[in-house]
CSV table of C-alpha atoms in Angstrom, one decimal:
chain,number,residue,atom,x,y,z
F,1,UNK,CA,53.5,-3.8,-46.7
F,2,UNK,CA,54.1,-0.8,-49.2
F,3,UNK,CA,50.9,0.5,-47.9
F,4,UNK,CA,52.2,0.3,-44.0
F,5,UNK,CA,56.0,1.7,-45.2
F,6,UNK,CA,54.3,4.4,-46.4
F,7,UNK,CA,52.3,5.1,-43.5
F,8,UNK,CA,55.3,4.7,-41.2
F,9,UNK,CA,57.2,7.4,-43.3
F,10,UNK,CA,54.2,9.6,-43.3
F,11,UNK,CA,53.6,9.9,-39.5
F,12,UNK,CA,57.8,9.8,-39.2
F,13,UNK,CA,57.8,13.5,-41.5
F,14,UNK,CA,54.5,14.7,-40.1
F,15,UNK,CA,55.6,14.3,-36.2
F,16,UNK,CA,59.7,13.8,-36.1
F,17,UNK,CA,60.7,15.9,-39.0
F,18,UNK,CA,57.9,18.3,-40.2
F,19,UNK,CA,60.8,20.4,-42.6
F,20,UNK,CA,60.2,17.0,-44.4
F,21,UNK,CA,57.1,16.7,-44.8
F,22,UNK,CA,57.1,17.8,-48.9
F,23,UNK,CA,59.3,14.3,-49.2
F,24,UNK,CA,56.5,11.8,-48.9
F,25,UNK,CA,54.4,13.9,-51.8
F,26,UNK,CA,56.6,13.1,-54.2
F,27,UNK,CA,56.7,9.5,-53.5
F,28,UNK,CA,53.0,9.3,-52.4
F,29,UNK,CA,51.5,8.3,-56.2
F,30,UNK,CA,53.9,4.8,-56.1
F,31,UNK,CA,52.8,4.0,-52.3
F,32,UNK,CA,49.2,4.3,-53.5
F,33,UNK,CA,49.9,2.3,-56.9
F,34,UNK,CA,51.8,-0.5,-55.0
F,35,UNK,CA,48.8,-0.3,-52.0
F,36,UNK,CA,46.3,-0.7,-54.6
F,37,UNK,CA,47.9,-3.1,-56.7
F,38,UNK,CA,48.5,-5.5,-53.3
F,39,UNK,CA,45.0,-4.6,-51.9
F,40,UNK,CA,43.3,-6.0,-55.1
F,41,UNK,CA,45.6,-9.1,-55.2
F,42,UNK,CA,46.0,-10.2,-51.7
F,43,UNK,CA,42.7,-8.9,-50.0
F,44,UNK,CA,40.6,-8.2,-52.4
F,45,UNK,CA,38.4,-5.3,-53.3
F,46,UNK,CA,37.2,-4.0,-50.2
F,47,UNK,CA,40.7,-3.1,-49.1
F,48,UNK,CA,41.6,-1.8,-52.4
F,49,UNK,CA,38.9,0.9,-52.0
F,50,UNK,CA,39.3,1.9,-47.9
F,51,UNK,CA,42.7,2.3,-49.2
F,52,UNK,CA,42.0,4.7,-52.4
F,53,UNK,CA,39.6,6.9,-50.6
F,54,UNK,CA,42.1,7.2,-47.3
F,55,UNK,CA,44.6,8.5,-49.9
F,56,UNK,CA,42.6,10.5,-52.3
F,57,UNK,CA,41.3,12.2,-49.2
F,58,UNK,CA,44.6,13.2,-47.7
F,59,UNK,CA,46.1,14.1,-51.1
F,60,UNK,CA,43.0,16.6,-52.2
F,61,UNK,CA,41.2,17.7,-49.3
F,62,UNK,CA,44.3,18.1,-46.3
F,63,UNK,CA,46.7,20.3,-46.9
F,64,UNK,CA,50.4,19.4,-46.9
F,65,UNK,CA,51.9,19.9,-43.1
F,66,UNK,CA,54.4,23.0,-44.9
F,67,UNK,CA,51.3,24.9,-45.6
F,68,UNK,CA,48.9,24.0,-42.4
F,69,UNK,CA,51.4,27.5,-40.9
F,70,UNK,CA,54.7,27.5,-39.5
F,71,UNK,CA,56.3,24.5,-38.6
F,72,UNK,CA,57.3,26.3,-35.6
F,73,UNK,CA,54.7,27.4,-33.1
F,74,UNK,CA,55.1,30.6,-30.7
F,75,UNK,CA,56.6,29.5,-26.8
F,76,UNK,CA,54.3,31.3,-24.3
F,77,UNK,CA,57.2,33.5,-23.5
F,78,UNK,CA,57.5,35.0,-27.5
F,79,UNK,CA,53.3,35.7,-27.0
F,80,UNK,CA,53.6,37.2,-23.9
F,81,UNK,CA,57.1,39.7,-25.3
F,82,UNK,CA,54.6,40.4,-28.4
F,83,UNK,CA,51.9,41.3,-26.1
F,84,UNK,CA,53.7,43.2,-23.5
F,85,UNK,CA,55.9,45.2,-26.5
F,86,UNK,CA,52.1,46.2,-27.6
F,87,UNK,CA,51.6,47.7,-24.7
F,88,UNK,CA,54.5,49.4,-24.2
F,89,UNK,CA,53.7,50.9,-27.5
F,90,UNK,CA,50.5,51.9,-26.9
F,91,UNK,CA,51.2,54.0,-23.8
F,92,UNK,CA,53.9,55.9,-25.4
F,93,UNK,CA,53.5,59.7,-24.6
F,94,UNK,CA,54.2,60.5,-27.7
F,95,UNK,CA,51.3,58.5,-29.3
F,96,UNK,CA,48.7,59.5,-26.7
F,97,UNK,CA,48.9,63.2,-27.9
F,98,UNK,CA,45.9,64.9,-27.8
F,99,UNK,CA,44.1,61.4,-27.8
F,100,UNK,CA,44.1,61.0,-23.9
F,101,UNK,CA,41.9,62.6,-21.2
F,102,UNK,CA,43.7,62.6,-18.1
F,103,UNK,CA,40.9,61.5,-15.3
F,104,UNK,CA,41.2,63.0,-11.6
F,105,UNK,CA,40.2,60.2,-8.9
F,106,UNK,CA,36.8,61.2,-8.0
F,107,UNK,CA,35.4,63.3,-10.6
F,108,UNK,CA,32.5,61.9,-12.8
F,109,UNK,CA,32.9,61.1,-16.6
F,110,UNK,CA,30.1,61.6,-19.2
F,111,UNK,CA,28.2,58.3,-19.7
F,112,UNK,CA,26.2,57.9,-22.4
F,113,UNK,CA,24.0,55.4,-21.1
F,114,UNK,CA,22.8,57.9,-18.4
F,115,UNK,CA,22.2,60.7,-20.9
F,116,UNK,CA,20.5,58.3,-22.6
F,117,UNK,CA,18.1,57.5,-19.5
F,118,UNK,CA,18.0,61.8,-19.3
F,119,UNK,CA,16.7,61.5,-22.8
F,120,UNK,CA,14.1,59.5,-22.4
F,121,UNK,CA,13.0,60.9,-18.8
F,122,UNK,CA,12.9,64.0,-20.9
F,123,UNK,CA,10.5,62.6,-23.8
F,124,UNK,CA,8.2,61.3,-21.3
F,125,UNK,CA,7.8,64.6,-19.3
F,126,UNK,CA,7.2,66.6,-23.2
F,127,UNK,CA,5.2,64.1,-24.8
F,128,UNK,CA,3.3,62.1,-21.7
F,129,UNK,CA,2.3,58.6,-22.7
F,130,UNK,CA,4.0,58.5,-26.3
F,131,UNK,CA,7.3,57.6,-23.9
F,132,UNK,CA,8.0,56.3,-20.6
F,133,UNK,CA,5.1,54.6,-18.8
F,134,UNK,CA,2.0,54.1,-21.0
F,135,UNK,CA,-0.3,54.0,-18.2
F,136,UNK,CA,0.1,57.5,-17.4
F,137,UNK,CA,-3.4,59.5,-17.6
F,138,UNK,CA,-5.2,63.2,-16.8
F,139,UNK,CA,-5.7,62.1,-13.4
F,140,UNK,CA,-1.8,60.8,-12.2
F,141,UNK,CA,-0.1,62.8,-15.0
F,142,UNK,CA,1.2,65.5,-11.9
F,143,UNK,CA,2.7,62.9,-10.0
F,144,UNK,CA,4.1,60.9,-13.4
F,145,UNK,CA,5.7,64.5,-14.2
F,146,UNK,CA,7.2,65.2,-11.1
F,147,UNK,CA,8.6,62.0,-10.4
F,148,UNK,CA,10.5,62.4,-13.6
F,149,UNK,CA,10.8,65.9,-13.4
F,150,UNK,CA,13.1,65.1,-10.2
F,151,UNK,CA,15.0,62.3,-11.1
F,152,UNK,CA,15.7,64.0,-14.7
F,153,UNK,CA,17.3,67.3,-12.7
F,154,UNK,CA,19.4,64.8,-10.7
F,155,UNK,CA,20.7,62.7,-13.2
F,156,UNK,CA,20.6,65.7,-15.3
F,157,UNK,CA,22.8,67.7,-12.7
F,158,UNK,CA,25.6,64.7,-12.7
F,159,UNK,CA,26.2,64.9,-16.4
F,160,UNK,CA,26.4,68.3,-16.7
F,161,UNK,CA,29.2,68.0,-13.7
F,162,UNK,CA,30.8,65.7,-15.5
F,163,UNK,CA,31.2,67.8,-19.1
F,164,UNK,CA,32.4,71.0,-16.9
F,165,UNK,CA,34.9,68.7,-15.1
F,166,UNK,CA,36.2,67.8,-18.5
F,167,UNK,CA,36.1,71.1,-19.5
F,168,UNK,CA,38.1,72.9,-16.7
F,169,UNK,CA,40.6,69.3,-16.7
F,170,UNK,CA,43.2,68.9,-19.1
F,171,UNK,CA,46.4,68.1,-19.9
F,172,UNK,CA,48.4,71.1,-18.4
F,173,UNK,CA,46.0,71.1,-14.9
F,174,UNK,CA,45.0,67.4,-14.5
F,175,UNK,CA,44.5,67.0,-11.0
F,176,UNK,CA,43.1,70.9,-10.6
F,177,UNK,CA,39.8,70.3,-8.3
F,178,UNK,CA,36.7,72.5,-8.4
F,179,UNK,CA,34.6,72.1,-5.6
F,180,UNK,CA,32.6,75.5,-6.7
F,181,UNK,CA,31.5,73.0,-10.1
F,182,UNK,CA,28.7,71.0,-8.5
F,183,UNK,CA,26.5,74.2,-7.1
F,184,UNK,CA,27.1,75.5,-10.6
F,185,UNK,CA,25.7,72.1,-12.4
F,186,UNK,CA,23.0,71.8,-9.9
F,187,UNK,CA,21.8,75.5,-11.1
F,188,UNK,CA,22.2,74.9,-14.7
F,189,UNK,CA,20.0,71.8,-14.2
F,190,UNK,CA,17.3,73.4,-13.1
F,191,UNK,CA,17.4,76.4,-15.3
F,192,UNK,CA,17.2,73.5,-18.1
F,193,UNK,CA,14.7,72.1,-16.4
F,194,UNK,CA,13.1,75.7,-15.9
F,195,UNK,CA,12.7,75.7,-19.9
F,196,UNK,CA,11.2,72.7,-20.5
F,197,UNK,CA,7.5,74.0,-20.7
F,198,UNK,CA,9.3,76.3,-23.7
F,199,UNK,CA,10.9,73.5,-25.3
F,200,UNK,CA,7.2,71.6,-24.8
F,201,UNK,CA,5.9,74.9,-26.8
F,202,UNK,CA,8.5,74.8,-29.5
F,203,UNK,CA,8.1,71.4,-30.2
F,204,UNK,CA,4.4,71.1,-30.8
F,205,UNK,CA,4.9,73.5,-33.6
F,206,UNK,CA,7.2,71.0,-34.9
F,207,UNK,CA,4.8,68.5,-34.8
F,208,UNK,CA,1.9,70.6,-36.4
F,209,UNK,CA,4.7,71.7,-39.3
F,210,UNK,CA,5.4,67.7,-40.0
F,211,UNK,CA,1.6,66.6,-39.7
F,212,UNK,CA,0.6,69.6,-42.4
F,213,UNK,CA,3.8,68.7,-44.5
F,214,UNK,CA,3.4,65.2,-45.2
F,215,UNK,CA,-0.2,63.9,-46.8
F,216,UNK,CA,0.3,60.9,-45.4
F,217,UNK,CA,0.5,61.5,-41.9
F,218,UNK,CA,-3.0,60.7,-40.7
F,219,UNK,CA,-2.7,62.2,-36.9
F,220,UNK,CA,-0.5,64.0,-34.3
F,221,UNK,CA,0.2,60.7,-32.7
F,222,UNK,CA,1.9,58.8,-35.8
F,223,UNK,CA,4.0,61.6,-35.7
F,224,UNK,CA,5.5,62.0,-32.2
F,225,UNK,CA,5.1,58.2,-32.3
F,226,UNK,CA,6.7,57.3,-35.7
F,227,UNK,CA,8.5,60.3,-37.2
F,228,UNK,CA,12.4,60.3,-36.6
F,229,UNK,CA,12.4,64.0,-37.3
F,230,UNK,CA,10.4,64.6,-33.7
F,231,UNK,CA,13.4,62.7,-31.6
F,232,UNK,CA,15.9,64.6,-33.7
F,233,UNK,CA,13.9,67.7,-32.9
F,234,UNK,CA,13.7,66.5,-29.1
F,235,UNK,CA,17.3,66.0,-28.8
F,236,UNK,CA,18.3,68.9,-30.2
F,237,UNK,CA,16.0,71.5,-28.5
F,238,UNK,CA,17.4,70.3,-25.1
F,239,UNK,CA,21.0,70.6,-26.4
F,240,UNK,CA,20.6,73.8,-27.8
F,241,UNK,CA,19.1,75.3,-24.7
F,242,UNK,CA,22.0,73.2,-22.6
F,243,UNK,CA,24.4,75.2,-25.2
F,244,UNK,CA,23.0,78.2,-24.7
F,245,UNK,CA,23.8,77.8,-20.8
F,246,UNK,CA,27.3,77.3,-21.6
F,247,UNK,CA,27.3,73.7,-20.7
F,248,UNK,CA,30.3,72.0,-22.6
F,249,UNK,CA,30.9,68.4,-24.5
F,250,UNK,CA,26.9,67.3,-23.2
F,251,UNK,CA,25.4,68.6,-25.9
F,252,UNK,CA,27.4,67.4,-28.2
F,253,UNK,CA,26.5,64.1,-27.2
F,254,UNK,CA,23.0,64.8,-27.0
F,255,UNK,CA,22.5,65.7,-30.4
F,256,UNK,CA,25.4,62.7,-31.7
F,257,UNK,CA,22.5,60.3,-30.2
F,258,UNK,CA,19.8,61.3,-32.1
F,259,UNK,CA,22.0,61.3,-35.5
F,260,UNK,CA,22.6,58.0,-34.5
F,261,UNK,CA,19.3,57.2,-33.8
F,262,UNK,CA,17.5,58.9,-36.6
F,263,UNK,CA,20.3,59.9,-39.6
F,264,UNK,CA,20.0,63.2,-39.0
F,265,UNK,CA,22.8,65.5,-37.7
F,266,UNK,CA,21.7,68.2,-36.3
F,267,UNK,CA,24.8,70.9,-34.4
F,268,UNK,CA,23.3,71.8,-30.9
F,269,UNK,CA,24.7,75.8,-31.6
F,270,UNK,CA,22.6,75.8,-34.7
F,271,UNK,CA,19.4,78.1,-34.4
F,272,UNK,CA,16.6,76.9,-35.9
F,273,UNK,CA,13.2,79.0,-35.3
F,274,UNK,CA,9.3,77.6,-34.9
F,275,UNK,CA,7.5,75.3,-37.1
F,276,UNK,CA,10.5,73.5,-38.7
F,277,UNK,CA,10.1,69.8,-39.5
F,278,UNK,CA,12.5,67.7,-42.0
F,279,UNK,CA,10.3,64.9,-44.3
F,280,UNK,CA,12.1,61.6,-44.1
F,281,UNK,CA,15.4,62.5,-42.6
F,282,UNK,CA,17.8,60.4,-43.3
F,283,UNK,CA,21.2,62.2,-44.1
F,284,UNK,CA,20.7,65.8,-43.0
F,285,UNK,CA,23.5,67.6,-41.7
F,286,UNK,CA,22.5,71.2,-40.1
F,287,UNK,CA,26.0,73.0,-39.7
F,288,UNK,CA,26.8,74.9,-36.0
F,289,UNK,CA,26.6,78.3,-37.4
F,290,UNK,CA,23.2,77.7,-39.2
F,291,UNK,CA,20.5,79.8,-38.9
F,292,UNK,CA,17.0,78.8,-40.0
F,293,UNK,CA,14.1,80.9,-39.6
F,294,UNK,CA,10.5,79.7,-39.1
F,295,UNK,CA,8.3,77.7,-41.1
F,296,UNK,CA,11.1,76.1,-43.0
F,297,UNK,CA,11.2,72.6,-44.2
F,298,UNK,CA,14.1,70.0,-44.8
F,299,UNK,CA,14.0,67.2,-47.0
F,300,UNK,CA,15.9,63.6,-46.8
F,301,UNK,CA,20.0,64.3,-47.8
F,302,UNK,CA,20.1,68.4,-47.4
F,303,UNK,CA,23.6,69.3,-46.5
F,304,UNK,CA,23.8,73.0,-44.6
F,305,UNK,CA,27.6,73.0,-44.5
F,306,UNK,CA,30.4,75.2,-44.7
F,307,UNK,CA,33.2,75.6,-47.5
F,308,UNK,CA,36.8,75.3,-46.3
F,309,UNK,CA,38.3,77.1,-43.7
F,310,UNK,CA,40.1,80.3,-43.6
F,311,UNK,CA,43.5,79.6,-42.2
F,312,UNK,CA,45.5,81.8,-40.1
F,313,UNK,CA,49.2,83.5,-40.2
F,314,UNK,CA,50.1,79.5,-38.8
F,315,UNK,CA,48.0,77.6,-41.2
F,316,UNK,CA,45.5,76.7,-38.7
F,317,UNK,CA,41.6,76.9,-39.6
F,318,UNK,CA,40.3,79.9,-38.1
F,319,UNK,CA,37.7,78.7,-35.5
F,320,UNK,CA,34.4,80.3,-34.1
F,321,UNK,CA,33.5,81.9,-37.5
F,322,UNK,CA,30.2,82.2,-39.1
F,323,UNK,CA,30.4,79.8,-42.1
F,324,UNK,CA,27.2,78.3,-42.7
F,325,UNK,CA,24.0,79.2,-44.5
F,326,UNK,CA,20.9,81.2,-43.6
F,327,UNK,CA,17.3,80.2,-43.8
F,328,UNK,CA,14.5,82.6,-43.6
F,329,UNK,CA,11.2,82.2,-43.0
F,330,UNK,CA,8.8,79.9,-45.1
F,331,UNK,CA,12.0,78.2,-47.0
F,332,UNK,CA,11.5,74.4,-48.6
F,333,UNK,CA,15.2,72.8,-49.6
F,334,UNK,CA,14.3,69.6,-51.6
F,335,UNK,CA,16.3,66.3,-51.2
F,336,UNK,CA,20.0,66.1,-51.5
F,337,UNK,CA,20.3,69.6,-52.4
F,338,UNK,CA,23.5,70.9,-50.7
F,339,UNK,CA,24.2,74.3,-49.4
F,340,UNK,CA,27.7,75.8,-48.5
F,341,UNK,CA,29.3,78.5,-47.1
F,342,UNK,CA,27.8,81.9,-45.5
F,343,UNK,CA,25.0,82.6,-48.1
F,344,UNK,CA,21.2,84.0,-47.1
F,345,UNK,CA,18.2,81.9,-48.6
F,346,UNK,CA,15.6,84.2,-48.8
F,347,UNK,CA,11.9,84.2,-47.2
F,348,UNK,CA,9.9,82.0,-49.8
F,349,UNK,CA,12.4,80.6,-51.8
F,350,UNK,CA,12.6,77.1,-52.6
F,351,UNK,CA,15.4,75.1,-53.3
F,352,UNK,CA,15.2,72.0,-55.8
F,353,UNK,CA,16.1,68.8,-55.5
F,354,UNK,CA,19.9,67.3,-56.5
């Protein structure tokens, strides 16, 4: 009977009166002493134990009601004042500054997944059966290249439309449309595509510079296969030429998916000359006003960065400056060495490791 008092009491606080439920702690050791006590003399052992290990497992392993959380659970209408206050805070004009690209209906947006599809279209047309369709040999390799050839200058000719839409739209002209934008992306597709047997050129001494600079690269193929420095290289090539035509934000991207791919971050309006490879990779930065002559060669962790900026009469940084080193020819930088500011490197030197 104390056993089933206590009980009682114990589903009364729990379900009736939860602000109660600390009561029944204090009173819980007696129930259990009486319970036991009873159990043992009336019915025996058996009882006695179901009894003990029912209480010693809602004493130490449940937690009281009082801390289970608040006694008092959230109506649907609180959840849905909390949600909707969120997002009246989160479109606040105020907190959108310079955060918030205005789209105009019809006009493409970047997509990294289809630049990503332009990258590897682009791989497979410079370095034939390494990506894209393995089967590709001497005999189809005209058709395989013009196949991709043409779908890389479409796709290629959409994404470029997209990054000049975003940089003629902002937030003072919006809804401004530019019909005159999709000739122009068409023609800077194919002057990208124009250059590809040059970027083809460029990066095969790339290749040769990584194959005579590591002793343990046994052929070309382990290295436009295996080496993350060739898809850095790749990416950046493209984007530097797609800078060079004045195409904004895409090449940017470009080059942000190969550092995410490979470590190494590489700015598309760097200018980095022939036979340049970087051993290992991982954690280069190659600043936008960098210039790197040929036959130079990076190691894992080199930083070619800039000091702080120069502010103006407003305290802005002064943009658009030259503030990063120069390479010349024949140059080796060791790991982790870092390199700041406007300073000349000369031909031969070499930089040890930090």
């Amino acid at each position: 009977f104390p056993y089933f008092l206590f009980c009682v009491v114990q589903r009364y606080n729990t379900y009736v009166t939860p602000s109660l439920s600390t009561c029944y702690n204090d009173v819980t050791p007696i129930f259990l002493f009486l319970s036991i006590k009873i159990g043992i003399g009336f019915f025996g052992i058996p009882v006695f134990i179901i009894n003990f290990v029912r209480e010693i497992n809602r004493l130490f392993l449940v937690p009281p009601y009082h801390l289970r959380g608040s006694s008092k659970q959230m109506s649907t209408q609180q959840i849905t004042h909390i949600l909707t206050q969120t997002v009246d805070n989160l479109s606040e004009e105020q907190s959108l500054k310079g955060l918030f690209h205005q789209h105009t209906d019809g006009d493409p947006l970047p997509s990294g997944k289809k630049l990503e599809d332009i990258i590897e279209l682009a791989r497979a047309i410079l370095f034939p059966g390494y990506y894209g369709k393995s089967s590709v040999n001497l005999k189809t390799i005209k058709y395989q290249i013009g196949v991709n050839v043409e779908r890389l200058h479409r796709l290629l000719a959409e994404q470029i439309l997209a990054g000049l839409y975003f940089g003629e739209n902002n937030e003072e002209t919006p809804d401004v449309y530019h019909p005159e934008l999709r000739e122009k992306a068409d023609e800077l597709s194919a002057k990208l595509v124009a250059r590809l047997p040059e970027i083809r050129r460029i990066l095969a001494t790339d290749v040769y510079a990584a194959y005579c600079g590591d002793p343990a690269a046994e052929s070309n193929a382990e290295i436009i296969a295996c080496y993350p420095v060739i898809k850095a290289l790749t990416n950046y090539r493209i984007a530097h030429e797609l800078y060079l035509l004045g195409v904004p934000l895409i090449p940017r991207i470009i080059t942000e998916m190969a550092h995410s791919e490979t470590g190494i971050d590489i700015h598309p309006q760097a200018s980095i000359g022939n036979y340049f490879t970087i051993d290992h990779g991982t954690g280069v930065v190659i600043g936008a006003t960098c210039i790197i002559g040929n036959n130079v060669k990076l190691y894992q962790g080199v930083t070619l960065g800039a000091k702080s900026f120069s502010l103006d009469e407003n305290g802005n940084p002064i943009k658009g400056i030259a503030r990063h080193p120069i390479l010349e020819d024949n140059v080796v930088v060791y790991a982790n060495a870092t390199i700041l500011g406007r300073i000349t490197i000369g031909e031969g030197c070499i930089v040890g490791a930090n």
